[in-house]
Short mmCIF file of C-alpha atoms and ligand atoms in Angstrom, two decimals:
data_model
loop_
_atom_site.label_atom_id
_atom_site.label_comp_id
_atom_site.label_asym_id
_atom_site.label_seq_id
_atom_site.Cartn_x
_atom_site.Cartn_y
_atom_site.Cartn_z
CA MET X 248 -73.15 19.37 -136.31
CA LYS X 249 -73.71 21.86 -139.09
CA THR X 250 -71.41 24.86 -138.72
CA TYR X 251 -70.81 28.09 -140.58
CA GLN X 252 -67.24 28.22 -139.32
CA VAL X 253 -64.31 27.34 -141.52
CA ASN X 254 -63.46 23.66 -142.11
CA GLU X 255 -59.98 22.19 -141.76
CA ASN X 256 -59.20 22.77 -145.43
CA GLY X 257 -59.98 26.45 -145.18
CA TYR X 258 -63.41 26.40 -146.78
CA TYR X 259 -66.74 27.89 -145.79
CA GLY X 260 -69.03 25.69 -147.86
CA GLU X 261 -67.76 26.11 -151.40
CA PHE X 262 -65.97 29.41 -150.65
CA GLY X 263 -62.47 30.10 -149.37
CA GLY X 264 -59.36 27.97 -149.88
CA ALA X 265 -55.89 29.19 -150.80
CA TYR X 266 -55.32 29.89 -154.49
CA ILE X 267 -51.78 31.18 -154.45
CA PRO X 268 -48.68 31.22 -156.64
CA GLU X 269 -46.21 28.40 -156.05
CA ILE X 270 -43.61 30.75 -154.58
CA LEU X 271 -45.90 31.63 -151.64
CA HIS X 272 -46.76 28.05 -150.87
CA ARG X 273 -44.20 27.74 -148.08
CA CYS X 274 -45.19 31.06 -146.47
CA VAL X 275 -48.86 30.26 -146.43
CA THR X 276 -48.28 26.72 -145.20
CA GLU X 277 -46.02 28.02 -142.43
CA LEU X 278 -48.74 30.48 -141.40
CA LYS X 279 -51.43 27.80 -141.57
CA GLU X 280 -49.41 25.53 -139.33
CA THR X 281 -48.57 28.27 -136.84
CA TYR X 282 -51.57 30.54 -136.40
CA LEU X 283 -53.98 28.36 -134.41
CA GLN X 284 -51.39 27.09 -132.00
CA THR X 285 -50.05 30.60 -131.41
CA LEU X 286 -53.42 32.33 -131.09
CA GLU X 287 -54.53 29.77 -128.55
CA SER X 288 -51.29 29.74 -126.54
CA GLU X 289 -51.28 31.13 -123.03
CA SER X 290 -48.42 33.57 -123.63
CA PHE X 291 -49.99 35.03 -126.78
CA ARG X 292 -53.37 35.42 -125.10
CA ARG X 293 -51.83 37.20 -122.14
CA GLU X 294 -49.94 39.70 -124.28
CA TYR X 295 -52.83 40.20 -126.72
CA GLU X 296 -55.40 40.76 -123.98
CA GLU X 297 -53.15 43.18 -122.14
CA LEU X 298 -52.65 45.29 -125.27
CA LEU X 299 -56.37 45.21 -126.11
CA ARG X 300 -57.12 46.47 -122.63
CA ASP X 301 -54.40 49.04 -122.02
CA TYR X 302 -53.50 50.15 -125.55
CA VAL X 303 -56.69 49.76 -127.60
CA GLY X 304 -59.02 50.63 -124.71
CA ARG X 305 -61.16 47.47 -124.54
CA PRO X 306 -63.71 46.33 -123.67
CA SER X 307 -65.54 48.79 -125.90
CA PRO X 308 -68.87 49.84 -124.36
CA LEU X 309 -72.18 48.29 -125.35
CA TYR X 310 -74.36 51.38 -125.30
CA LEU X 311 -78.16 51.35 -125.12
CA ALA X 312 -79.09 54.14 -127.54
CA ARG X 313 -82.36 55.31 -125.98
CA ARG X 314 -83.45 57.98 -128.43
CA LEU X 315 -82.54 55.84 -131.45
CA SER X 316 -84.45 52.94 -129.84
CA GLY X 317 -87.46 55.22 -129.34
CA LYS X 318 -87.46 56.12 -133.00
CA TYR X 319 -87.44 52.49 -134.20
CA GLY X 320 -89.62 51.00 -131.45
CA CYS X 321 -87.17 48.40 -130.11
CA ARG X 322 -84.04 48.20 -127.94
CA ILE X 323 -80.94 49.15 -129.90
CA TYR X 324 -77.47 48.68 -128.46
CA LEU X 325 -74.43 50.13 -130.20
CA LYS X 326 -71.15 48.21 -129.93
CA ARG X 327 -68.75 51.11 -129.73
CA GLU X 328 -65.73 50.09 -131.84
CA ASP X 329 -65.50 53.78 -132.74
CA LEU X 330 -63.98 54.40 -129.31
CA ASN X 331 -60.93 52.20 -129.95
CA HIS X 332 -57.45 53.66 -130.36
CA THR X 333 -57.13 54.81 -134.02
CA GLY X 334 -60.90 55.09 -134.29
CA ALA X 335 -62.13 51.74 -135.57
CA HIS X 336 -62.14 47.96 -135.13
CA LYS X 337 -59.12 47.43 -137.42
CA ILE X 338 -56.62 47.78 -134.57
CA ASN X 339 -57.94 44.54 -132.93
CA ASN X 340 -56.61 42.64 -135.93
CA THR X 341 -53.29 44.44 -136.44
CA VAL X 342 -52.33 44.08 -132.75
CA GLY X 343 -52.91 40.33 -133.02
CA GLN X 344 -51.08 39.84 -136.30
CA ILE X 345 -48.01 41.83 -135.27
CA LEU X 346 -47.67 39.63 -132.17
CA LEU X 347 -47.91 36.58 -134.42
CA ALA X 348 -45.35 38.03 -136.86
CA ARG X 349 -42.91 38.62 -134.01
CA ARG X 350 -43.33 35.09 -132.74
CA MET X 351 -42.65 33.80 -136.26
CA GLY X 352 -39.36 35.74 -136.29
CA LYS X 353 -40.40 38.11 -139.11
CA THR X 354 -38.77 41.54 -139.24
CA ARG X 355 -40.49 43.29 -142.12
CA ILE X 356 -44.22 44.09 -142.25
CA ILE X 357 -46.19 44.82 -145.41
CA ALA X 358 -49.84 45.79 -145.78
CA GLU X 359 -52.34 46.99 -148.36
CA THR X 360 -54.72 49.83 -147.73
CA GLY X 361 -57.63 51.48 -149.51
CA ALA X 362 -58.87 54.45 -147.55
CA GLY X 363 -55.81 54.24 -145.34
CA GLN X 364 -57.53 52.99 -142.20
CA HIS X 365 -55.84 49.60 -142.21
CA GLY X 366 -52.57 51.26 -143.21
CA VAL X 367 -52.75 53.53 -140.19
CA ALA X 368 -53.66 50.63 -137.87
CA THR X 369 -50.68 48.66 -139.23
CA ALA X 370 -48.24 51.58 -139.05
CA THR X 371 -49.40 52.12 -135.47
CA VAL X 372 -48.54 48.62 -134.27
CA CYS X 373 -45.27 48.67 -136.22
CA ALA X 374 -44.24 51.82 -134.34
CA LEU X 375 -45.27 50.10 -131.12
CA MET X 376 -43.20 47.00 -131.89
CA ASN X 377 -40.33 48.78 -133.67
CA MET X 378 -40.81 46.92 -136.97
CA GLU X 379 -40.19 48.08 -140.52
CA CYS X 380 -43.50 48.90 -142.23
CA ILE X 381 -44.31 49.21 -145.93
CA VAL X 382 -47.85 50.10 -146.97
CA TYR X 383 -49.09 49.71 -150.56
CA MET X 384 -51.80 52.18 -151.52
CA GLY X 385 -53.32 52.97 -154.91
CA LYS X 386 -52.16 56.34 -156.23
CA THR X 387 -55.76 57.54 -156.53
CA ASP X 388 -56.32 56.71 -152.87
CA VAL X 389 -53.04 58.39 -151.84
CA GLU X 390 -54.36 61.58 -153.38
CA ARG X 391 -57.87 61.45 -151.95
CA GLN X 392 -56.92 60.18 -148.46
CA TYR X 393 -53.89 62.33 -147.87
CA ALA X 394 -54.45 62.83 -144.13
CA ASN X 395 -54.03 59.08 -143.57
CA VAL X 396 -50.86 59.05 -145.69
CA GLN X 397 -49.43 61.76 -143.44
CA LYS X 398 -50.35 59.77 -140.33
CA MET X 399 -48.67 56.62 -141.67
CA GLU X 400 -45.51 58.56 -142.51
CA MET X 401 -45.45 60.23 -139.10
CA LEU X 402 -45.72 56.75 -137.58
CA GLY X 403 -42.62 55.76 -139.54
CA ALA X 404 -44.13 53.71 -142.38
CA SER X 405 -43.17 53.96 -146.05
CA VAL X 406 -46.24 54.47 -148.21
CA ILE X 407 -45.77 53.20 -151.76
CA PRO X 408 -48.25 54.66 -154.30
CA VAL X 409 -49.39 51.96 -156.75
CA THR X 410 -49.90 53.07 -160.33
CA SER X 411 -51.14 49.86 -161.95
CA GLY X 412 -54.79 49.17 -162.84
CA ASN X 413 -57.32 51.62 -161.43
CA ARG X 414 -54.80 52.68 -158.77
CA THR X 415 -57.08 51.66 -155.89
CA LEU X 416 -57.39 48.91 -153.25
CA LYS X 417 -57.43 45.90 -155.58
CA ASP X 418 -54.19 47.09 -157.22
CA ALA X 419 -52.56 47.84 -153.86
CA THR X 420 -53.40 44.28 -152.76
CA ASN X 421 -51.88 42.82 -155.93
CA GLU X 422 -48.72 44.81 -155.29
CA ALA X 423 -48.49 43.67 -151.65
CA ILE X 424 -48.81 40.04 -152.78
CA ARG X 425 -46.08 40.67 -155.36
CA ASP X 426 -43.80 42.06 -152.62
CA TRP X 427 -44.50 39.00 -150.44
CA CYS X 428 -43.49 36.73 -153.32
CA CYS X 429 -40.12 38.55 -153.51
CA HIS X 430 -39.41 38.44 -149.76
CA PRO X 431 -41.04 35.27 -148.48
CA SER X 432 -38.59 34.55 -145.68
CA ASP X 433 -38.34 37.78 -143.64
CA THR X 434 -41.68 39.42 -144.49
CA TYR X 435 -45.06 39.12 -142.82
CA TYR X 436 -48.14 40.34 -144.71
CA ILE X 437 -50.80 41.83 -142.41
CA ILE X 438 -54.10 41.57 -144.32
CA GLY X 439 -56.75 44.01 -143.12
CA SER X 440 -59.97 42.04 -143.45
CA THR X 441 -61.45 38.54 -143.61
CA VAL X 442 -60.19 38.09 -147.16
CA GLY X 443 -57.17 36.55 -148.87
CA PRO X 444 -56.02 32.92 -148.86
CA HIS X 445 -56.70 30.58 -145.95
CA PRO X 446 -55.80 30.99 -143.09
CA TYR X 447 -56.29 34.79 -143.27
CA PRO X 448 -60.12 34.92 -143.24
CA ASP X 449 -60.28 32.62 -140.21
CA MET X 450 -57.36 34.29 -138.44
CA VAL X 451 -58.80 37.80 -138.87
CA ALA X 452 -62.25 36.57 -137.77
CA ARG X 453 -60.73 35.06 -134.61
CA LEU X 454 -58.80 38.24 -133.81
CA GLN X 455 -61.96 40.33 -134.26
CA SER X 456 -64.10 37.83 -132.33
CA VAL X 457 -63.31 39.74 -129.14
CA ILE X 458 -66.25 41.91 -130.26
CA SER X 459 -68.86 39.16 -129.90
CA GLU X 460 -67.13 37.73 -126.84
CA GLU X 461 -67.69 41.07 -125.13
CA ILE X 462 -71.26 41.42 -126.48
CA LYS X 463 -72.14 38.12 -124.76
CA LYS X 464 -70.93 39.31 -121.37
CA GLN X 465 -72.35 42.81 -121.72
CA LEU X 466 -75.79 41.62 -122.87
CA THR X 467 -75.99 39.21 -119.96
CA GLU X 468 -75.43 42.12 -117.59
CA LYS X 469 -77.87 44.44 -119.32
CA GLU X 470 -80.60 42.13 -120.62
CA GLY X 471 -80.24 38.98 -118.54
CA ARG X 472 -79.58 36.89 -121.65
CA ASP X 473 -76.41 36.56 -123.66
CA TYR X 474 -77.83 36.85 -127.19
CA PRO X 475 -79.66 39.55 -129.17
CA ASP X 476 -82.53 39.02 -131.61
CA TYR X 477 -80.65 40.85 -134.34
CA LEU X 478 -76.99 41.52 -135.07
CA ILE X 479 -76.34 44.24 -137.62
CA ALA X 480 -73.01 45.22 -139.18
CA CYS X 481 -71.63 46.70 -142.39
CA VAL X 482 -69.45 44.66 -144.74
CA GLY X 483 -66.53 45.74 -146.85
CA GLY X 484 -64.26 42.69 -146.71
CA GLY X 485 -66.21 41.52 -143.67
CA SER X 486 -63.99 41.78 -140.58
CA ASN X 487 -66.11 43.90 -138.23
CA ALA X 488 -69.12 41.79 -139.19
CA ALA X 489 -67.20 38.54 -138.67
CA GLY X 490 -66.07 39.70 -135.23
CA SER X 491 -69.59 40.76 -134.26
CA ILE X 492 -71.22 37.46 -135.25
CA TYR X 493 -68.39 35.05 -134.46
CA HIS X 494 -69.82 33.54 -131.26
CA TYR X 495 -73.39 33.58 -132.58
CA ILE X 496 -72.83 32.22 -136.05
CA ASP X 497 -74.35 28.80 -135.32
CA ASP X 498 -77.03 30.13 -132.94
CA GLU X 499 -80.11 30.39 -135.13
CA ARG X 500 -82.03 32.39 -132.51
CA VAL X 501 -79.92 35.34 -133.63
CA LYS X 502 -80.83 36.95 -136.95
CA ILE X 503 -77.82 38.31 -138.80
CA VAL X 504 -78.23 41.30 -141.10
CA LEU X 505 -75.30 42.63 -143.11
CA ALA X 506 -75.20 45.93 -144.96
CA GLU X 507 -73.21 46.28 -148.14
CA ALA X 508 -72.62 49.50 -150.02
CA GLY X 509 -75.25 50.11 -152.70
CA GLY X 510 -73.47 53.26 -153.92
CA LYS X 511 -75.78 55.11 -156.30
CA GLY X 512 -78.05 52.05 -156.52
CA ILE X 513 -77.41 48.34 -157.18
CA HIS X 514 -78.18 48.60 -160.88
CA SER X 515 -76.64 52.01 -161.46
CA GLY X 516 -73.26 50.61 -162.46
CA MET X 517 -71.84 52.51 -159.50
CA SER X 518 -72.01 50.31 -156.44
CA ALA X 519 -70.00 47.98 -154.22
CA ALA X 520 -72.85 45.52 -153.59
CA THR X 521 -70.59 42.52 -154.08
CA ILE X 522 -72.88 39.88 -152.60
CA HIS X 523 -75.84 41.02 -154.69
CA LEU X 524 -73.90 41.51 -157.92
CA GLY X 525 -70.91 39.18 -157.58
CA LYS X 526 -70.36 35.90 -159.37
CA ARG X 527 -68.16 33.03 -158.27
CA GLY X 528 -64.51 33.70 -158.90
CA ILE X 529 -61.10 33.92 -157.35
CA ILE X 530 -59.72 37.14 -155.96
CA HIS X 531 -56.57 37.63 -153.87
CA GLY X 532 -56.21 33.94 -153.15
CA ALA X 533 -59.78 32.98 -152.19
CA ARG X 534 -62.76 31.56 -154.03
CA THR X 535 -65.67 33.87 -153.31
CA LEU X 536 -68.16 36.25 -154.93
CA VAL X 537 -66.47 38.80 -157.15
CA MET X 538 -67.76 41.78 -159.09
CA GLN X 539 -66.64 40.94 -162.60
CA ASN X 540 -67.67 41.37 -166.22
CA GLU X 541 -68.44 38.55 -168.66
CA ASP X 542 -64.74 38.04 -169.39
CA GLY X 543 -63.96 37.62 -165.70
CA GLN X 544 -62.30 41.04 -165.49
CA ILE X 545 -62.80 42.61 -162.08
CA GLU X 546 -65.14 45.58 -162.10
CA GLU X 547 -64.22 48.67 -160.16
CA PRO X 548 -66.57 49.08 -157.20
CA TYR X 549 -67.91 52.43 -156.09
CA SER X 550 -69.19 53.66 -152.73
CA ILE X 551 -69.27 57.04 -150.98
CA SER X 552 -67.49 55.18 -148.18
CA ALA X 553 -63.88 54.38 -148.98
CA GLY X 554 -63.80 51.42 -146.58
CA LEU X 555 -66.55 49.46 -148.31
CA ASP X 556 -65.49 49.50 -151.95
CA TYR X 557 -63.80 46.12 -152.28
CA PRO X 558 -64.80 44.07 -155.36
CA GLY X 559 -64.78 40.80 -153.36
CA ILE X 560 -66.19 39.67 -150.04
CA GLY X 561 -64.94 37.35 -147.33
CA PRO X 562 -65.65 33.68 -148.05
CA MET X 563 -67.42 33.35 -144.67
CA HIS X 564 -69.95 35.98 -145.73
CA ALA X 565 -70.43 34.55 -149.22
CA ASN X 566 -71.35 31.27 -147.56
CA LEU X 567 -73.68 32.89 -145.01
CA SER X 568 -75.52 34.58 -147.84
CA GLU X 569 -75.61 31.48 -150.03
CA ASN X 570 -77.22 29.49 -147.19
CA LYS X 571 -79.50 32.34 -146.17
CA ARG X 572 -78.00 32.37 -142.69
CA ALA X 573 -77.51 36.12 -143.07
CA GLY X 574 -79.79 38.67 -144.69
CA ILE X 575 -77.84 41.00 -146.96
CA LEU X 576 -79.21 44.50 -147.53
CA SER X 577 -77.80 47.03 -149.90
CA ILE X 578 -77.72 50.55 -148.47
CA ASN X 579 -77.01 53.34 -150.92
CA ASP X 580 -75.00 56.55 -150.43
CA GLU X 581 -77.98 58.77 -149.65
CA GLU X 582 -79.43 56.30 -147.14
CA ALA X 583 -76.09 56.03 -145.34
CA LEU X 584 -75.67 59.80 -145.22
CA SER X 585 -79.10 60.35 -143.75
CA ALA X 586 -78.55 57.57 -141.18
CA ALA X 587 -75.28 59.26 -140.15
CA PHE X 588 -77.02 62.59 -139.60
CA GLU X 589 -79.82 60.86 -137.71
CA LEU X 590 -77.43 59.15 -135.26
CA THR X 591 -75.50 62.37 -134.77
CA ARG X 592 -78.61 64.34 -133.86
CA LEU X 593 -80.27 61.62 -131.76
CA GLU X 594 -77.27 60.35 -129.82
CA GLY X 595 -74.44 62.85 -130.24
CA ILE X 596 -72.28 60.28 -132.02
CA ILE X 597 -70.78 61.00 -135.45
CA PRO X 598 -70.28 57.58 -137.07
CA ALA X 599 -67.87 56.52 -139.82
CA LEU X 600 -69.57 56.41 -143.23
CA GLU X 601 -69.03 52.64 -143.31
CA SER X 602 -70.89 52.21 -140.01
CA ALA X 603 -73.63 54.51 -141.31
CA HIS X 604 -74.49 51.77 -143.81
CA ALA X 605 -75.28 49.45 -140.89
CA LEU X 606 -77.46 52.19 -139.38
CA GLY X 607 -79.28 52.46 -142.73
CA VAL X 608 -80.66 48.97 -142.10
CA LEU X 609 -82.83 50.18 -139.19
CA ASN X 610 -85.29 51.79 -141.61
CA LYS X 611 -85.77 48.59 -143.58
CA ILE X 612 -86.82 46.11 -140.91
CA GLN X 613 -90.07 46.02 -138.93
CA PHE X 614 -88.90 45.39 -135.36
CA LYS X 615 -91.07 44.29 -132.43
CA THR X 616 -91.09 46.28 -129.16
CA ASN X 617 -89.21 43.59 -127.27
CA ASP X 618 -86.58 42.99 -129.93
CA VAL X 619 -83.00 43.45 -128.78
CA ILE X 620 -80.72 44.71 -131.53
CA VAL X 621 -76.94 44.93 -131.40
CA LEU X 622 -75.47 47.11 -134.12
CA THR X 623 -71.72 47.41 -134.49
CA LEU X 624 -70.50 50.96 -134.87
CA SER X 625 -67.26 49.99 -136.61
CA GLY X 626 -65.63 53.42 -136.54
CA ARG X 627 -65.87 57.13 -135.87
CA GLY X 628 -66.65 59.82 -138.39
CA ASP X 629 -63.72 62.23 -138.04
CA LYS X 630 -62.18 60.98 -141.26
CA ASP X 631 -65.46 61.58 -143.14
CA MET X 632 -66.08 65.17 -142.10
CA ASN X 633 -65.45 66.56 -145.59
CA THR X 634 -68.09 64.28 -147.08
CA TYR X 635 -70.56 65.14 -144.34
CA ILE X 636 -69.99 68.88 -144.69
CA GLU X 637 -70.37 68.69 -148.49
CA SER X 638 -73.59 66.75 -148.20
CA ASN X 639 -74.97 69.14 -145.60
CA ASN X 640 -74.17 72.16 -147.79
CA LYS X 641 -75.79 70.48 -150.78
CA ASN X 642 -78.98 69.86 -148.79
CA LYS X 643 -79.02 73.46 -147.56
CA THR X 644 -78.73 74.75 -151.12
CA GLU X 645 -81.49 72.45 -152.31
CA ASN X 646 -83.78 73.56 -149.49
CA ASN X 647 -83.12 77.23 -150.24
CA ASN X 648 -83.88 76.67 -153.90
CA SER X 649 -87.17 74.98 -153.17
CA ASN X 650 -88.07 77.80 -150.77
CA ASN X 651 -87.54 80.26 -153.62
CA ILE X 652 -89.93 78.39 -155.86
CA VAL X 653 -92.61 78.38 -153.18
C1 PLP O 871 -62.31 49.28 -143.04
C2 PLP O 871 -63.57 49.63 -142.38
C3 PLP O 871 -64.77 48.89 -142.59
C4 PLP O 871 -64.85 47.76 -143.58
O1 PLP O 871 -64.03 46.68 -143.34
P1 PLP O 871 -64.57 45.28 -142.80
O2 PLP O 871 -63.41 44.38 -142.93
O3 PLP O 871 -65.73 44.87 -143.66
O4 PLP O 871 -65.00 45.48 -141.41
C5 PLP O 871 -65.88 49.23 -141.87
N1 PLP O 871 -65.88 50.27 -141.00
C6 PLP O 871 -64.78 51.02 -140.77
C7 PLP O 871 -64.85 52.15 -139.80
C8 PLP O 871 -63.59 50.72 -141.46
O5 PLP O 871 -62.50 51.47 -141.23
#
């Protein structure tokens, strides 16, 4: 049977694999040989499910957003990952990986972070499990996401500012990989999305797949069938999307629509629309689509949302796009902002800016009255309040100015 899941060599079609330095070969092989067996074992499942329930707060609700549905003329359900402990879906993955790390006898945890969300989710589970935690973060990001740095430090993590390259996520990831090369025996690297060398994309997708597992049950209760007509999610590296589609990926009744960050417009030179703009290449151990110039140098992505500006994309998603299994829409900054304000006023929910990109899709599709849509609200908007306030003030000023002219 044709499948969009990973094959035994770690590939999704032509994308994926493990392109790693020799020194990491043993680590990655060890992980590859351990992860499936552990994730499927009874004792792991018991501990993982208990923490998801009592610590993370799962299952997250599947909420029928009535006023939003009214506006778009269909039935829209929001999968409320914003209600999880630490405010987003990322904790599903870090809880799972720390349990795996412990079972592998590792004592030292490293992670990369861009906006700091994955760093906070990692520092959180390290506090919980009493493990040493080192988070690599670009110096630029340390400065602009200082609240998350303070949270990580309060949780007991060491945050190391990275000063190479553009001092952002890509450079932090390079530094984390460098650290792993120096400490292969005692260190476990918790990657924050469905990226990196095999088996990470598959492992992270499996740990996030609790999202679609729950959607199946919840839709059956609410709609009398276990699948929606549309699944919509935003993509940075691809983990909340992978989790949302995991159990539907080979079910062609379900249309998959993914939103990437268009920034100031795909052709503005300031975007993070990796699937639209990327060319085949290797980044952080995987063959995928990469934003790069003609010399193969990685181009710095831009988005108003700090969680979506990764210059690569998970190999699963590159393959879904290549085979037209998923529709990929680019949602720009302004569209995401206005979708965030719309949800806030219609439903009383302030979404994360990343999730607002998924909401921006609603405007771009002509739905039928009976269509059932499940849209994953990957996180809450507390961390984005400064951006929202700024944008609101700017709009007020513009409105006042135009009033003056009239
Ligand atoms: C990190 C983040 C994302 C993007 O990461 P994915 O791996 O693509 O899911 C999306 N939404 C929120 C709230 C995030 O924190």
